[in-house]
Every structure is written in structure tokens, then in C-alpha cells.
C-alpha atoms as an extended CHARMM CRD file, in Angstrom:
* protein
*
       176  EXT
         1         1  MET       CA            -56.4370000000      -25.9970000000       -3.0780000000  PROA      1               0.0000000000
         2         2  MET       CA            -55.7870000000      -25.3230000000        0.6200000000  PROA      2               0.0000000000
         3         3  LYS       CA            -53.4650000000      -28.3610000000        0.8000000000  PROA      3               0.0000000000
         4         4  ARG       CA            -51.2300000000      -26.8460000000       -1.9080000000  PROA      4               0.0000000000
         5         5  PHE       CA            -51.2130000000      -23.3780000000       -0.3760000000  PROA      5               0.0000000000
         6         6  LEU       CA            -50.1980000000      -24.4380000000        3.1690000000  PROA      6               0.0000000000
         7         7  PRO       CA            -46.7550000000      -25.9150000000        2.2210000000  PROA      7               0.0000000000
         8         8  VAL       CA            -45.9130000000      -22.7770000000        0.1930000000  PROA      8               0.0000000000
         9         9  LEU       CA            -46.9380000000      -20.5540000000        3.0950000000  PROA      9               0.0000000000
        10        10  PHE       CA            -44.8840000000      -22.6860000000        5.4870000000  PROA      10              0.0000000000
        11        11  LEU       CA            -41.7600000000      -22.4160000000        3.2770000000  PROA      11              0.0000000000
        12        12  LEU       CA            -42.2110000000      -18.6770000000        2.9200000000  PROA      12              0.0000000000
        13        13  PHE       CA            -42.5440000000      -18.2970000000        6.6910000000  PROA      13              0.0000000000
        14        14  CYS       CA            -39.3900000000      -20.3790000000        7.3230000000  PROA      14              0.0000000000
        15        15  ALA       CA            -37.3800000000      -18.3860000000        4.7760000000  PROA      15              0.0000000000
        16        16  CYS       CA            -38.3460000000      -15.0950000000        6.4470000000  PROA      16              0.0000000000
        17        17  GLY       CA            -37.3560000000      -16.4860000000        9.8280000000  PROA      17              0.0000000000
        18        18  GLU       CA            -33.8820000000      -17.4460000000        8.5470000000  PROA      18              0.0000000000
        19        19  THR       CA            -33.3240000000      -13.9750000000        7.0910000000  PROA      19              0.0000000000
        20        20  ARG       CA            -34.2190000000      -12.3820000000       10.3970000000  PROA      20              0.0000000000
        21        21  LEU       CA            -31.7740000000      -14.6020000000       12.2950000000  PROA      21              0.0000000000
        22        22  ALA       CA            -28.9530000000      -13.7560000000        9.8760000000  PROA      22              0.0000000000
        23        23  LEU       CA            -29.3290000000      -10.0470000000       10.6730000000  PROA      23              0.0000000000
        24        24  GLU       CA            -28.8920000000      -10.4910000000       14.4410000000  PROA      24              0.0000000000
        25        25  PRO       CA            -25.4240000000      -10.0600000000       15.9780000000  PROA      25              0.0000000000
        26        26  ARG       CA            -23.2450000000      -13.1410000000       16.0450000000  PROA      26              0.0000000000
        27        27  ASP       CA            -20.4420000000      -14.1200000000       18.3980000000  PROA      27              0.0000000000
        28        28  PHE       CA            -17.0850000000      -12.7910000000       17.2940000000  PROA      28              0.0000000000
        29        29  SER       CA            -13.5580000000      -12.3680000000       18.5900000000  PROA      29              0.0000000000
        30        30  CYS       CA            -12.1850000000       -9.0170000000       19.6480000000  PROA      30              0.0000000000
        31        31  PRO       CA             -9.3380000000       -7.7110000000       17.5210000000  PROA      31              0.0000000000
        32        32  GLN       CA             -5.7130000000       -7.9010000000       18.5940000000  PROA      32              0.0000000000
        33        33  VAL       CA             -4.5050000000       -4.7060000000       20.2730000000  PROA      33              0.0000000000
        34        34  GLN       CA             -0.7850000000       -4.2730000000       19.7040000000  PROA      34              0.0000000000
        35        35  ILE       CA              1.3030000000       -1.8320000000       21.7070000000  PROA      35              0.0000000000
        36        36  ILE       CA              4.0070000000       -0.5600000000       19.3810000000  PROA      36              0.0000000000
        37        37  ARG       CA              7.1210000000       -0.7250000000       21.5870000000  PROA      37              0.0000000000
        38        38  ASN       CA              8.9690000000        2.0730000000       19.7460000000  PROA      38              0.0000000000
        39        39  ASP       CA              5.9870000000        4.3160000000       20.5260000000  PROA      39              0.0000000000
        40        40  ALA       CA              5.3280000000        3.0340000000       24.0450000000  PROA      40              0.0000000000
        41        41  TYR       CA              7.5920000000        5.2820000000       26.0820000000  PROA      41              0.0000000000
        42        42  LEU       CA              8.9330000000        8.8090000000       26.0240000000  PROA      42              0.0000000000
        43        43  THR       CA             10.9690000000       11.1180000000       28.2070000000  PROA      43              0.0000000000
        44        44  GLN       CA              9.8530000000       14.7130000000       28.5810000000  PROA      44              0.0000000000
        45        45  TYR       CA             12.2760000000       17.5820000000       29.1420000000  PROA      45              0.0000000000
        46        46  MET       CA             11.9840000000       20.8780000000       30.9360000000  PROA      46              0.0000000000
        47        47  LYS       CA             14.9030000000       23.3310000000       30.9510000000  PROA      47              0.0000000000
        48        48  SER       CA             17.1250000000       20.6450000000       29.3470000000  PROA      48              0.0000000000
        49        49  LYS       CA             16.5390000000       18.2230000000       32.2490000000  PROA      49              0.0000000000
        50        50  GLU       CA             14.7170000000       14.9280000000       32.0120000000  PROA      50              0.0000000000
        51        51  THR       CA             11.5160000000       15.6130000000       33.9270000000  PROA      51              0.0000000000
        52        52  PHE       CA              8.9740000000       12.8270000000       33.3330000000  PROA      52              0.0000000000
        53        53  GLN       CA              9.0010000000        9.4130000000       31.7560000000  PROA      53              0.0000000000
        54        54  ILE       CA              5.7020000000        8.1820000000       30.3340000000  PROA      54              0.0000000000
        55        55  ASN       CA              5.3100000000        4.5000000000       29.6090000000  PROA      55              0.0000000000
        56        56  LEU       CA              2.2960000000        2.8980000000       27.9060000000  PROA      56              0.0000000000
        57        57  SER       CA              2.1700000000       -0.1610000000       30.1510000000  PROA      57              0.0000000000
        58        58  GLY       CA             -1.0370000000       -1.8290000000       28.9850000000  PROA      58              0.0000000000
        59        59  TYR       CA             -4.7310000000       -1.3750000000       28.2760000000  PROA      59              0.0000000000
        60        60  GLU       CA             -8.1840000000       -2.4580000000       29.3220000000  PROA      60              0.0000000000
        61        61  GLY       CA            -10.7580000000       -3.2910000000       26.6910000000  PROA      61              0.0000000000
        62        62  TYR       CA            -13.8820000000       -5.0640000000       25.5990000000  PROA      62              0.0000000000
        63        63  CYS       CA            -16.0320000000       -5.5140000000       22.4880000000  PROA      63              0.0000000000
        64        64  TYR       CA            -19.7600000000       -5.3140000000       21.9050000000  PROA      64              0.0000000000
        65        65  TYR       CA            -22.4070000000       -4.9740000000       19.2300000000  PROA      65              0.0000000000
        66        66  GLU       CA            -23.8600000000       -1.4480000000       18.9780000000  PROA      66              0.0000000000
        67        67  ASP       CA            -27.5210000000       -1.7730000000       18.0410000000  PROA      67              0.0000000000
        68        68  ALA       CA            -27.9410000000        1.9080000000       17.1210000000  PROA      68              0.0000000000
        69        69  VAL       CA            -25.5790000000        1.6380000000       14.1320000000  PROA      69              0.0000000000
        70        70  GLY       CA            -25.6030000000       -2.1280000000       13.6080000000  PROA      70              0.0000000000
        71        71  ARG       CA            -21.8180000000       -2.5480000000       13.9560000000  PROA      71              0.0000000000
        72        72  TYR       CA            -19.3180000000       -4.1950000000       16.2260000000  PROA      72              0.0000000000
        73        73  LYS       CA            -17.2050000000       -1.9210000000       18.3850000000  PROA      73              0.0000000000
        74        74  ALA       CA            -14.0340000000       -2.2920000000       20.4720000000  PROA      74              0.0000000000
        75        75  VAL       CA            -13.4670000000       -0.0080000000       23.4410000000  PROA      75              0.0000000000
        76        76  ILE       CA             -9.8200000000        0.4710000000       24.4330000000  PROA      76              0.0000000000
        77        77  ARG       CA             -8.6210000000        2.2720000000       27.5540000000  PROA      77              0.0000000000
        78        78  PRO       CA             -4.8300000000        2.6920000000       27.7510000000  PROA      78              0.0000000000
        79        79  VAL       CA             -2.9160000000        2.4520000000       31.0300000000  PROA      79              0.0000000000
        80        80  PHE       CA              0.1790000000        4.6200000000       31.5300000000  PROA      80              0.0000000000
        81        81  THR       CA              2.9150000000        4.6860000000       34.1520000000  PROA      81              0.0000000000
        82        82  ILE       CA              4.2190000000        8.2120000000       34.7430000000  PROA      82              0.0000000000
        83        83  LYS       CA              7.4970000000        8.6990000000       36.6190000000  PROA      83              0.0000000000
        84        84  ARG       CA              8.9090000000       11.9330000000       37.9810000000  PROA      84              0.0000000000
        85        85  LEU       CA             12.6040000000       11.8600000000       37.1140000000  PROA      85              0.0000000000
        86        86  GLN       CA             13.7280000000       15.1310000000       38.7110000000  PROA      86              0.0000000000
        87        87  PRO       CA             12.2360000000       17.2650000000       41.4940000000  PROA      87              0.0000000000
        88        88  ASN       CA             10.0620000000       20.0050000000       40.0240000000  PROA      88              0.0000000000
        89        89  ASP       CA              6.8790000000       21.9070000000       40.7520000000  PROA      89              0.0000000000
        90        90  GLU       CA              4.8660000000       20.4990000000       37.8280000000  PROA      90              0.0000000000
        91        91  THR       CA              1.7500000000       18.4460000000       38.5110000000  PROA      91              0.0000000000
        92        92  ASP       CA              0.3120000000       18.3530000000       34.9650000000  PROA      92              0.0000000000
        93        93  VAL       CA              1.8570000000       15.9540000000       32.4650000000  PROA      93              0.0000000000
        94        94  ARG       CA              0.6420000000       16.5250000000       28.9060000000  PROA      94              0.0000000000
        95        95  PHE       CA              1.0320000000       13.9730000000       26.1350000000  PROA      95              0.0000000000
        96        96  SER       CA             -0.8940000000       12.2960000000       23.3180000000  PROA      96              0.0000000000
        97        97  TYR       CA             -1.5830000000        8.7250000000       22.3270000000  PROA      97              0.0000000000
        98        98  TYR       CA             -3.1300000000        7.1290000000       19.2500000000  PROA      98              0.0000000000
        99        99  THR       CA             -5.2220000000        4.1950000000       18.1090000000  PROA      99              0.0000000000
       100       100  GLU       CA             -4.6250000000        3.0750000000       14.5450000000  PROA      100             0.0000000000
       101       101  THR       CA             -6.1060000000        0.4200000000       12.3040000000  PROA      101             0.0000000000
       102       102  VAL       CA             -3.9220000000       -0.5550000000        9.3720000000  PROA      102             0.0000000000
       103       103  LYS       CA             -5.5350000000       -3.7180000000        8.0210000000  PROA      103             0.0000000000
       104       104  GLY       CA             -9.0830000000       -4.3880000000        6.9040000000  PROA      104             0.0000000000
       105       105  PRO       CA            -11.7370000000       -2.7450000000        4.7170000000  PROA      105             0.0000000000
       106       106  PRO       CA            -10.8530000000        0.8700000000        3.7510000000  PROA      106             0.0000000000
       107       107  GLU       CA            -13.7850000000        2.4210000000        5.6520000000  PROA      107             0.0000000000
       108       108  TYR       CA            -12.4100000000        0.9870000000        8.9220000000  PROA      108             0.0000000000
       109       109  LEU       CA             -8.8100000000        2.1870000000        8.5150000000  PROA      109             0.0000000000
       110       110  GLY       CA             -7.3670000000        5.2630000000       10.1710000000  PROA      110             0.0000000000
       111       111  LYS       CA             -5.5320000000        6.8360000000       13.0600000000  PROA      111             0.0000000000
       112       112  LYS       CA             -7.0990000000        8.7780000000       15.9430000000  PROA      112             0.0000000000
       113       113  THR       CA             -5.0350000000       10.9560000000       18.2550000000  PROA      113             0.0000000000
       114       114  HSD       CA             -6.1180000000       11.5490000000       21.8460000000  PROA      114             0.0000000000
       115       115  PHE       CA             -4.7480000000       14.3750000000       23.9970000000  PROA      115             0.0000000000
       116       116  VAL       CA             -4.1390000000       13.7690000000       27.7080000000  PROA      116             0.0000000000
       117       117  THR       CA             -3.4080000000       15.8900000000       30.7570000000  PROA      117             0.0000000000
       118       118  ALA       CA             -2.5060000000       13.5670000000       33.6090000000  PROA      118             0.0000000000
       119       119  LYS       CA             -1.9710000000       14.6720000000       37.1970000000  PROA      119             0.0000000000
       120       120  ILE       CA              0.9180000000       13.6250000000       39.4070000000  PROA      120             0.0000000000
       121       121  GLY       CA              1.2200000000       14.8830000000       42.9730000000  PROA      121             0.0000000000
       122       122  LEU       CA              4.1340000000       17.1360000000       43.9060000000  PROA      122             0.0000000000
       123       123  THR       CA              5.5370000000       14.4840000000       46.2300000000  PROA      123             0.0000000000
       124       124  GLU       CA              4.6980000000       11.4730000000       44.0350000000  PROA      124             0.0000000000
       125       125  ARG       CA              7.5430000000        9.7650000000       42.2420000000  PROA      125             0.0000000000
       126       126  GLU       CA              5.3690000000        7.4410000000       40.1660000000  PROA      126             0.0000000000
       127       127  THR       CA              1.6950000000        7.0990000000       39.3420000000  PROA      127             0.0000000000
       128       128  GLU       CA             -0.5550000000        4.9790000000       37.1470000000  PROA      128             0.0000000000
       129       129  TYR       CA             -2.9220000000        6.8620000000       34.8690000000  PROA      129             0.0000000000
       130       130  LYS       CA             -5.7980000000        5.3850000000       32.8710000000  PROA      130             0.0000000000
       131       131  GLY       CA             -6.6130000000        7.3430000000       29.7360000000  PROA      131             0.0000000000
       132       132  ALA       CA            -10.0640000000        7.9840000000       28.3530000000  PROA      132             0.0000000000
       133       133  SER       CA            -11.7020000000        5.1330000000       26.4860000000  PROA      133             0.0000000000
       134       134  SER       CA            -11.3750000000        5.1390000000       22.7160000000  PROA      134             0.0000000000
       135       135  SER       CA            -13.8810000000        3.3900000000       20.4410000000  PROA      135             0.0000000000
       136       136  VAL       CA            -12.9480000000        1.5980000000       17.2320000000  PROA      136             0.0000000000
       137       137  TYR       CA            -15.4650000000        0.0800000000       14.8180000000  PROA      137             0.0000000000
       138       138  ILE       CA            -14.6990000000       -3.5040000000       13.8280000000  PROA      138             0.0000000000
       139       139  PRO       CA            -15.6690000000       -5.1560000000       10.5400000000  PROA      139             0.0000000000
       140       140  SER       CA            -17.7650000000       -8.2280000000       11.3490000000  PROA      140             0.0000000000
       141       141  THR       CA            -16.2600000000      -10.2940000000        8.5430000000  PROA      141             0.0000000000
       142       142  VAL       CA            -12.5930000000      -10.1180000000        9.6070000000  PROA      142             0.0000000000
       143       143  ALA       CA            -12.6790000000       -9.3630000000       13.3600000000  PROA      143             0.0000000000
       144       144  GLU       CA            -10.1670000000      -12.1180000000       14.1750000000  PROA      144             0.0000000000
       145       145  ASP       CA             -7.6070000000      -10.7680000000       11.6650000000  PROA      145             0.0000000000
       146       146  TYR       CA             -8.1880000000       -7.1230000000       12.4910000000  PROA      146             0.0000000000
       147       147  ASP       CA             -5.3990000000       -5.3980000000       14.4310000000  PROA      147             0.0000000000
       148       148  VAL       CA             -5.5240000000       -2.1540000000       16.3670000000  PROA      148             0.0000000000
       149       149  ASN       CA             -2.1950000000       -0.4480000000       17.1040000000  PROA      149             0.0000000000
       150       150  LEU       CA             -1.8180000000        1.5790000000       20.2820000000  PROA      150             0.0000000000
       151       151  GLY       CA              1.0470000000        3.9380000000       21.0770000000  PROA      151             0.0000000000
       152       152  LEU       CA              2.1760000000        7.3310000000       22.3090000000  PROA      152             0.0000000000
       153       153  TRP       CA              2.3610000000       10.1580000000       19.8200000000  PROA      153             0.0000000000
       154       154  ILE       CA              6.0800000000       10.9380000000       19.8100000000  PROA      154             0.0000000000
       155       155  SER       CA              7.7900000000       13.8240000000       18.0260000000  PROA      155             0.0000000000
       156       156  PRO       CA             10.7540000000       13.0930000000       15.7180000000  PROA      156             0.0000000000
       157       157  GLU       CA             13.1410000000       14.5270000000       18.3520000000  PROA      157             0.0000000000
       158       158  GLU       CA             11.6810000000       12.2710000000       21.0490000000  PROA      158             0.0000000000
       159       159  LYS       CA             11.9520000000        9.2500000000       18.7310000000  PROA      159             0.0000000000
       160       160  LEU       CA             15.6150000000       10.0570000000       18.1370000000  PROA      160             0.0000000000
       161       161  TYR       CA             16.1730000000       10.2980000000       21.8980000000  PROA      161             0.0000000000
       162       162  ASN       CA             14.3940000000        6.9490000000       22.4220000000  PROA      162             0.0000000000
       163       163  GLN       CA             16.6730000000        5.3230000000       19.8360000000  PROA      163             0.0000000000
       164       164  ARG       CA             19.7970000000        6.6760000000       21.5680000000  PROA      164             0.0000000000
       165       165  THR       CA             18.7140000000        5.5820000000       25.0510000000  PROA      165             0.0000000000
       166       166  PHE       CA             17.0900000000        2.2780000000       24.0830000000  PROA      166             0.0000000000
       167       167  ASP       CA             14.2180000000        1.1110000000       26.2720000000  PROA      167             0.0000000000
       168       168  ILE       CA             15.4590000000        2.3560000000       29.6320000000  PROA      168             0.0000000000
       169       169  ASN       CA             13.2960000000        2.1040000000       32.7200000000  PROA      169             0.0000000000
       170       170  TYR       CA             14.5780000000        5.0410000000       34.7700000000  PROA      170             0.0000000000
       171       171  ARG       CA             14.5690000000        4.7010000000       38.5550000000  PROA      171             0.0000000000
       172       172  TYR       CA             16.5400000000        7.7500000000       39.6420000000  PROA      172             0.0000000000
       173       173  TYR       CA             15.2070000000       10.6720000000       41.5930000000  PROA      173             0.0000000000
       174       174  GLU       CA             17.1910000000       13.3400000000       43.3730000000  PROA      174             0.0000000000
       175       175  GLY       CA             14.4120000000       14.4640000000       45.6980000000  PROA      175             0.0000000000
       176       176  LYS       CA             14.4430000000       14.3910000000       49.4830000000  PROA      176             0.0000000000
């Protein structure tokens, strides 16, 4: 009797071990982060003068498995270049950016807007600013085909201005 019971017990033990391994995190690829060029730059005005140009120049990011919720997560930190176009006494530059997922399971889709107040010194002509990190959950089944869009939130008037001026990298400054 014991000889018949041992193989069944062994098979049951092996099956439980395989189930446990399947629940552990597996290696996966981070999703593609795409900077939408039409939403990657904007020119701000003050008193009908071009004051600042904000350019989404890149991002830093990484992916990991979050044990607390049992999901994969991407962390994206955008990098902006802010240029002072005209002399002024402003040091705060306010703008918004977004992360958006447009492909994948419905529970992972959506757009998040992030509000930013960056500082630029009174005498600085250009500065690099790193935004706050934004987290995006990633479906484990389609991580390689999952895209995350990144861009500046731009008003319709600013979009129209961008279309008229193309993708200009301003370098003028009338300061001393």
C-alpha cells in the first residue's frame, strides 16, 4: 500500500511546486515610451511677448515588479529644457505634462496629467528640469507591445502656434 501512495504523493508535491513557480514574477521587457513630437514643446507668452520655451527633451525610467499589488510597474521621469526667451522677472515656470496608455487591456488604459512648477534663476537663460516620477501599471501578458505616450499638455491656442512656427529651437535673448 505504501508503495502506491508514495508516487501519488510525489506527483502531488511536484504539481504544487510548479504552481508556486508560475505565480512568481518573470522577466519582462519595459514598454516603449514615445515622446509625441507635436506635444513635446511649447512657447509661453506674457504680455504678448514670447517668454519661455519648454521642450520635453527626454526621460529616465525603469520597470519593476511590485509585490504589494502583484503587478508590473514602469516609472517614468520626464526631462525638460526650459529657455528664457526674453528678459523678465519671472522665476516660476508653470506647465503640465501627461502619460497616456492607448493600447492594451482596458483596465490599463488612460491618461494622467501632472502639474509642474519649475524654477529658473533670474539670470539663467536655460535650465534642465526633471519632473516628478510617474508610475504606470503594465500588463504582464503584453509588456513588449505596450506603449506609453509622454507629452506636454498644450492648449488649442498653443498647438496652433506650434503648427505655425514648426519645431523651432529658439536661441535669442535680448538680455545684458
